[in-house]
Coordinates of C-alpha atoms and ligand atoms in Angstrom, one line a residue:
M1 CA 0.0 0.0 0.0
E2 CA 1.2 3.5 -0.8
F3 CA 0.7 6.6 1.3
I4 CA -0.3 8.4 -1.9
D5 CA -0.8 6.4 -5.1
L6 CA -0.2 8.5 -8.2
K7 CA 0.0 5.6 -10.6
T8 CA -3.7 4.7 -10.8
Q9 CA -4.5 8.2 -11.8
Q10 CA -1.8 8.2 -14.4
T11 CA -3.3 5.0 -15.9
R12 CA -6.7 6.6 -16.0
I13 CA -5.6 9.7 -17.9
N14 CA -2.8 8.2 -19.8
D15 CA -3.9 8.9 -23.4
D16 CA -4.9 12.5 -22.7
L17 CA -1.7 13.1 -20.7
R18 CA 0.6 11.8 -23.5
L19 CA -1.4 13.7 -26.1
R20 CA -1.1 17.0 -24.3
M21 CA 2.6 16.5 -23.4
N22 CA 3.4 15.6 -27.0
R23 CA 1.7 18.7 -28.3
V24 CA 4.1 20.8 -26.1
L25 CA 7.0 18.9 -27.5
E26 CA 5.8 19.6 -31.0
H27 CA 5.1 23.3 -30.7
G28 CA 8.2 23.8 -28.5
Q29 CA 6.9 26.8 -26.5
Y30 CA 8.3 25.5 -23.2
I31 CA 7.9 28.9 -21.4
M32 CA 4.5 30.6 -21.4
G33 CA 3.2 28.3 -24.1
P34 CA -0.6 28.3 -25.0
E35 CA -1.3 25.6 -22.3
V36 CA -0.4 28.2 -19.6
A37 CA -3.2 30.6 -20.6
E38 CA -5.6 27.6 -21.1
L39 CA -4.9 26.3 -17.6
E40 CA -5.3 29.7 -16.0
K41 CA -8.7 30.2 -17.7
A42 CA -9.9 26.8 -16.6
L43 CA -8.7 27.1 -13.0
A44 CA -10.0 30.7 -12.6
A45 CA -13.5 29.5 -13.8
Y46 CA -13.3 26.5 -11.4
V47 CA -12.4 28.6 -8.4
G48 CA -14.8 31.4 -9.4
V49 CA -12.5 34.4 -9.6
K50 CA -11.3 36.7 -12.3
H51 CA -7.6 36.0 -12.3
C52 CA -5.4 32.9 -12.0
I53 CA -1.7 33.5 -12.1
S54 CA 0.1 30.2 -12.5
L55 CA 3.5 29.9 -10.9
S56 CA 6.6 27.8 -10.4
S57 CA 5.6 26.6 -6.9
G58 CA 3.2 27.0 -4.0
T59 CA 6.0 28.8 -2.1
D60 CA 6.2 31.4 -4.9
A61 CA 2.4 31.6 -4.8
L62 CA 2.8 32.8 -1.2
L63 CA 5.8 35.0 -2.0
L64 CA 4.3 36.9 -4.9
P65 CA 1.3 38.5 -3.2
L66 CA 3.6 39.6 -0.4
M67 CA 5.9 41.2 -2.9
A68 CA 3.0 42.8 -4.7
L69 CA 1.7 44.2 -1.4
G70 CA 5.2 45.7 -0.8
V71 CA 5.8 43.7 2.4
G72 CA 9.3 44.4 3.7
P73 CA 11.6 45.2 6.7
G74 CA 9.6 46.3 9.8
D75 CA 6.4 44.8 8.6
E76 CA 4.6 42.0 10.4
V77 CA 2.6 39.2 8.7
I78 CA 0.5 36.9 10.9
V79 CA 0.6 33.1 10.3
P80 CA -0.5 30.1 12.3
A81 CA 2.2 28.4 14.4
F82 CA 1.1 25.0 13.1
T83 CA 1.8 24.7 9.3
F84 CA 4.4 23.9 6.7
I85 CA 7.5 26.1 6.9
A86 CA 6.8 27.8 3.5
T87 CA 3.9 29.8 5.0
A88 CA 6.3 31.7 7.2
E89 CA 9.5 31.4 5.2
V90 CA 8.4 33.8 2.5
I91 CA 7.8 36.5 5.1
A92 CA 11.3 36.1 6.5
L93 CA 12.7 36.1 3.0
L94 CA 11.4 39.6 2.5
K95 CA 13.0 40.6 5.8
A96 CA 9.6 41.1 7.4
T97 CA 8.5 39.4 10.6
P98 CA 6.3 36.3 10.8
V99 CA 4.0 36.7 13.8
F100 CA 2.8 33.3 15.0
V101 CA -0.6 32.6 16.4
D102 CA -2.0 29.4 17.9
V103 CA -4.5 27.3 16.1
E104 CA -8.0 26.0 17.1
E105 CA -8.1 22.6 18.8
K106 CA -10.6 21.0 16.5
S107 CA -9.9 22.4 13.0
Y108 CA -6.1 22.9 13.4
N109 CA -6.6 26.3 11.6
V110 CA -5.6 29.6 13.0
D111 CA -7.7 30.8 16.0
P112 CA -9.5 34.1 14.9
E113 CA -9.7 35.4 18.5
K114 CA -6.0 35.0 19.0
L115 CA -5.3 36.4 15.6
K116 CA -7.2 39.5 16.4
A117 CA -5.1 40.0 19.6
A118 CA -1.9 39.7 17.5
I119 CA -2.7 42.5 15.1
T120 CA -0.6 45.7 15.5
S121 CA -0.1 48.9 13.5
R122 CA 2.7 47.0 11.6
T123 CA 0.5 44.1 10.4
R124 CA 0.6 44.2 6.6
A125 CA -1.0 40.9 5.8
I126 CA -2.5 37.7 7.3
I127 CA -1.9 34.3 5.9
P128 CA -4.4 31.7 7.3
V129 CA -3.7 28.2 6.2
S130 CA -6.4 25.8 5.2
L131 CA -4.7 22.8 6.8
Y132 CA -5.4 19.2 5.8
G133 CA -7.9 20.3 3.2
Q134 CA -10.4 22.3 5.2
I135 CA -10.8 26.1 4.6
A136 CA -9.8 28.2 7.6
N137 CA -12.4 30.2 9.4
I138 CA -12.2 33.0 6.8
A139 CA -15.3 35.0 7.9
A140 CA -14.0 35.5 11.4
I141 CA -10.5 36.1 10.1
Q142 CA -11.7 38.8 7.7
A143 CA -13.7 40.4 10.5
A144 CA -10.7 40.5 12.7
A145 CA -8.5 41.7 9.9
G146 CA -10.5 44.9 9.2
G147 CA -9.0 46.0 5.9
I148 CA -5.7 44.1 6.2
P149 CA -5.2 41.8 3.1
V150 CA -5.8 38.2 3.8
I151 CA -3.9 35.5 1.7
E152 CA -5.3 32.0 2.0
D153 CA -2.6 29.4 2.0
A154 CA -4.7 26.8 0.1
A155 CA -1.8 24.4 -0.8
Q156 CA -3.8 21.5 0.8
S157 CA -7.3 22.7 0.2
F158 CA -7.7 23.2 -3.5
G159 CA -11.2 22.1 -4.4
A160 CA -12.6 22.5 -0.9
T161 CA -15.7 24.7 -0.3
H162 CA -17.1 27.0 2.4
N163 CA -20.8 27.7 2.0
G164 CA -20.5 26.6 -1.6
K165 CA -17.6 29.0 -2.4
R166 CA -14.3 27.4 -3.3
S167 CA -11.0 27.6 -1.6
C168 CA -8.9 30.5 -3.1
S169 CA -12.0 32.6 -3.8
L170 CA -12.7 33.8 -0.3
T171 CA -9.8 36.3 0.4
S172 CA -7.8 39.0 -1.3
V173 CA -5.5 36.4 -2.7
G174 CA -5.7 32.6 -2.6
A175 CA -2.4 30.7 -3.0
T176 CA -2.1 27.0 -3.9
S177 CA 0.5 24.4 -4.8
F178 CA 0.5 21.8 -7.5
F179 CA 3.3 19.7 -5.9
P180 CA 2.7 16.1 -6.9
S181 CA 1.1 15.0 -3.6
K182 CA -1.3 17.9 -3.3
P183 CA -5.0 17.5 -4.2
L184 CA -4.3 18.8 -7.7
G185 CA -0.7 17.9 -8.4
C186 CA 1.6 18.0 -11.5
Y187 CA 4.8 16.1 -12.1
G188 CA 7.1 18.6 -10.6
D189 CA 6.9 22.0 -8.9
A190 CA 4.1 24.5 -9.7
G191 CA 1.5 26.6 -8.0
A192 CA -0.9 29.4 -8.6
C193 CA -2.4 32.6 -7.1
F194 CA -6.1 33.5 -7.5
T195 CA -7.6 37.0 -7.1
D196 CA -10.5 39.3 -8.2
D197 CA -8.2 42.3 -7.8
D198 CA -7.2 43.6 -11.3
D199 CA -4.2 45.7 -10.1
L200 CA -2.9 43.0 -7.8
A201 CA -3.2 40.4 -10.6
D202 CA -1.3 42.7 -13.0
L203 CA 1.4 43.3 -10.5
M204 CA 1.8 39.6 -9.7
R205 CA 2.0 38.8 -13.4
R206 CA 4.8 41.3 -13.7
I207 CA 6.7 40.1 -10.7
R208 CA 6.4 36.6 -12.1
I209 CA 8.5 37.7 -15.1
H210 CA 11.3 39.9 -13.5
G211 CA 9.0 42.9 -12.9
Q212 CA 8.6 43.2 -16.7
E213 CA 5.8 45.4 -18.1
R214 CA 6.7 44.6 -21.7
R215 CA 9.7 42.8 -23.1
Y216 CA 12.9 44.1 -21.6
Y217 CA 11.2 47.0 -19.9
H218 CA 11.1 46.5 -16.1
T219 CA 9.0 48.5 -13.7
H220 CA 9.4 46.4 -10.5
V221 CA 11.9 44.1 -8.8
G222 CA 10.6 40.6 -9.7
I223 CA 11.7 37.1 -9.9
N224 CA 11.4 34.2 -12.3
A225 CA 8.3 32.4 -11.0
R226 CA 6.7 31.0 -14.2
I227 CA 5.1 27.6 -14.5
D228 CA 6.6 25.3 -17.1
T229 CA 4.4 24.8 -20.2
L230 CA 4.8 21.0 -19.7
Q231 CA 3.5 21.2 -16.2
A232 CA 0.6 23.3 -17.4
A233 CA -0.2 20.6 -20.0
I234 CA 0.0 17.9 -17.3
L235 CA -2.3 19.9 -15.1
L236 CA -4.8 20.3 -17.9
A237 CA -5.0 16.5 -18.2
K238 CA -5.3 16.0 -14.5
F239 CA -7.9 18.7 -14.2
Q240 CA -10.3 16.7 -16.4
V241 CA -10.7 14.2 -13.6
F242 CA -10.1 16.5 -10.7
P243 CA -13.8 17.2 -9.8
D244 CA -14.4 13.5 -9.7
E245 CA -11.3 13.0 -7.6
V246 CA -12.6 15.7 -5.1
E247 CA -15.8 13.7 -4.8
R248 CA -13.8 10.5 -4.2
R249 CA -11.6 12.3 -1.6
M250 CA -14.6 13.4 0.3
R251 CA -16.2 10.0 0.3
I252 CA -13.0 8.3 1.4
G253 CA -12.4 10.9 4.1
E254 CA -15.9 10.5 5.5
R255 CA -15.7 6.7 5.3
Y256 CA -12.4 6.9 7.4
S257 CA -14.2 9.0 10.0
D258 CA -17.2 6.7 10.1
L259 CA -15.0 3.7 10.7
L260 CA -12.5 5.3 13.1
R261 CA -14.8 7.6 15.2
G262 CA -14.6 6.4 18.8
S263 CA -11.2 4.8 18.4
C264 CA -9.2 8.0 18.0
E265 CA -9.7 11.7 17.3
V266 CA -10.9 12.1 13.7
P267 CA -10.9 15.3 11.6
F268 CA -13.6 17.8 12.6
I269 CA -15.2 19.4 9.6
E270 CA -17.1 22.7 10.4
P271 CA -20.7 22.9 9.3
G272 CA -20.8 24.7 5.9
N273 CA -17.4 23.3 4.9
T274 CA -16.3 20.5 2.7
S275 CA -12.8 19.1 3.0
V276 CA -10.7 17.6 0.2
F277 CA -8.6 15.8 2.8
G278 CA -5.3 17.0 1.5
Q279 CA -4.2 14.9 4.4
Y280 CA -6.4 12.5 6.5
T281 CA -5.0 13.2 9.9
I282 CA -6.0 11.7 13.2
Q283 CA -4.7 12.3 16.8
V284 CA -3.3 9.5 19.0
D285 CA -1.5 9.1 22.2
D286 CA 2.0 7.7 22.0
R287 CA 2.3 8.3 18.3
E288 CA 5.7 6.8 17.8
T289 CA 4.5 3.4 19.0
V290 CA 1.4 3.6 16.9
Q291 CA 3.4 4.6 13.9
K292 CA 5.8 1.7 14.4
K293 CA 3.0 -0.8 14.7
L294 CA 1.3 0.5 11.6
Q295 CA 4.6 0.3 9.7
A296 CA 4.9 -3.4 10.8
A297 CA 1.4 -4.0 9.5
G298 CA 2.3 -2.6 6.1
V299 CA 0.5 0.8 6.6
P300 CA 2.6 3.8 5.7
T301 CA 1.9 7.0 7.7
A302 CA 3.3 10.5 7.9
V303 CA 3.4 13.3 10.4
H304 CA 2.3 16.8 9.3
Y305 CA 4.1 18.4 11.2
P306 CA 6.3 17.2 14.1
L307 CA 7.5 20.7 15.1
P308 CA 5.5 24.0 15.2
L309 CA 7.1 26.9 13.6
H310 CA 8.1 28.8 16.7
L311 CA 10.1 25.8 17.8
Q312 CA 11.9 25.4 14.5
P313 CA 15.6 26.2 14.9
V314 CA 15.3 28.9 12.1
F315 CA 12.5 30.8 14.0
R316 CA 13.4 30.0 17.6
S317 CA 13.4 33.0 19.8
P318 CA 13.6 33.5 23.6
H319 CA 10.3 35.4 23.4
L320 CA 8.5 32.2 22.2
P321 CA 9.6 29.4 24.4
E322 CA 8.0 26.0 24.5
G323 CA 4.5 26.4 26.0
T324 CA 3.7 29.6 24.1
F325 CA 1.3 27.9 21.7
P326 CA 0.0 24.9 23.6
I327 CA -2.5 23.7 21.0
A328 CA 0.0 23.8 18.1
E329 CA 2.5 22.0 20.3
S330 CA 0.1 19.3 21.4
A331 CA -1.0 18.8 17.8
A332 CA 2.6 18.5 16.7
R333 CA 3.1 15.7 19.3
R334 CA -0.1 13.8 18.4
V335 CA -1.1 14.1 14.8
L336 CA -0.7 11.2 12.4
S337 CA -1.7 11.2 8.7
L338 CA -3.0 8.0 7.1
P339 CA -2.8 6.9 3.5
M340 CA -5.1 9.2 1.5
H341 CA -5.7 9.5 -2.2
P342 CA -8.7 9.4 -4.6
Y343 CA -8.1 5.8 -5.5
L344 CA -7.8 4.2 -2.1
S345 CA -9.9 1.1 -2.3
D346 CA -12.4 0.1 0.4
V347 CA -10.3 -3.1 1.0
D348 CA -7.1 -1.1 1.6
Q349 CA -8.9 1.4 3.7
D350 CA -10.4 -1.4 5.8
Q351 CA -6.9 -2.7 6.3
V352 CA -5.7 0.7 7.5
V353 CA -8.6 1.0 9.8
S354 CA -8.1 -2.4 11.4
A355 CA -4.4 -1.8 11.7
V356 CA -5.0 1.5 13.5
K357 CA -7.6 -0.1 15.8
D358 CA -5.1 -2.9 16.6
A359 CA -2.3 -0.5 17.2
L360 CA -4.4 1.5 19.6
S361 CA -5.9 -1.4 21.5
V362 CA -2.7 -3.4 21.9
R363 CA -1.1 -0.3 23.4
A364 CA -4.0 0.3 25.9
Ligands
LIG401 C1 3.0 22.3 0.1 C2 2.7 23.5 0.9 C3 3.3 24.7 0.6 C4 4.4 24.9 -0.4 O1 4.1 24.5 -1.7 P1 5.3 24.1 -2.7 O2 4.6 23.9 -4.0 O3 5.9 22.8 -2.2 O4 6.3 25.2 -2.7 C5 2.9 25.8 1.4 N1 2.0 25.7 2.4 C6 1.5 24.6 2.7 C7 0.5 24.5 3.9 C8 1.8 23.4 2.0 O5 1.3 22.2 2.4

């Protein structure tokens, strides 16, 4: 059993995938070829926003809106303490200060009350993370933010909805990743930003190509953050089956919860939300033992994430000792992600579930 099976999907879309990749090899426009615009149009329509700016990675999708907003030294950007490093890394890269906030116990997403208390006159942006595939509490976050721009880190939640609106459409900017293991993944690194703001979109498009307004005429300091045409072609093929895969993810996630509820802490999905289960993550006591037992039973697992950001060596500070963000710290000790992908069979899932139950009961 694989933690994430990408092969079954490849077999399913094989003909279309090869056709689209071959077309790129034939036209030879490897940078900003026609597939890039085609992908952006399709994804913007799917998300329900005016602009999609496709990019070289999810990390760049977080960096570009901050650059476009002019975030720099002396500025603060608020992020949850419990997320992947990239969410905060891009802030530090711009010599601004990531301000960490604890998360909610049930959703693992940033706590809007604590976020409100962390806002200062220097807060230039807020990056809530839609962790494990469920959109963060955007309404409460927007209310707390006042007019401060909110950038959704939707790397794990592409395809999820809140009251029928899709992830990446609910804030000033939505940023997602197409890393192979994400809900919509390519065969390399890529990502995208989504926005309804014409000016911000224009600026991010420029920054993506060295701050260039027209060829060899540069108005801003930018970077090279373009998606490869080949990856855009791959994503177009994968996008054909994506809505079906989202349905499958939801069904498999719900089935996990139905089977595991009572044995361990299963994901809590807020009313009005759907999750794409970018990860299917439970909480257990004595995680290391459980993980070893699962490994022995042939069930691969992963930990997202073993260390909250304020305890990462790169961000450690005497002002934020252990104990500062107790919920993030507890989650980091207890979370365990189980095999999750749209093609997980009931048989395999039953095997995972019984192995989890065995591991938990033997321990007790
Ligand atoms: C994967 C991920 C990113 C970074 O995306 P890349 O495409 O790997 O650069 C950022 N934030 C979160 C929450 C992620 O899971």
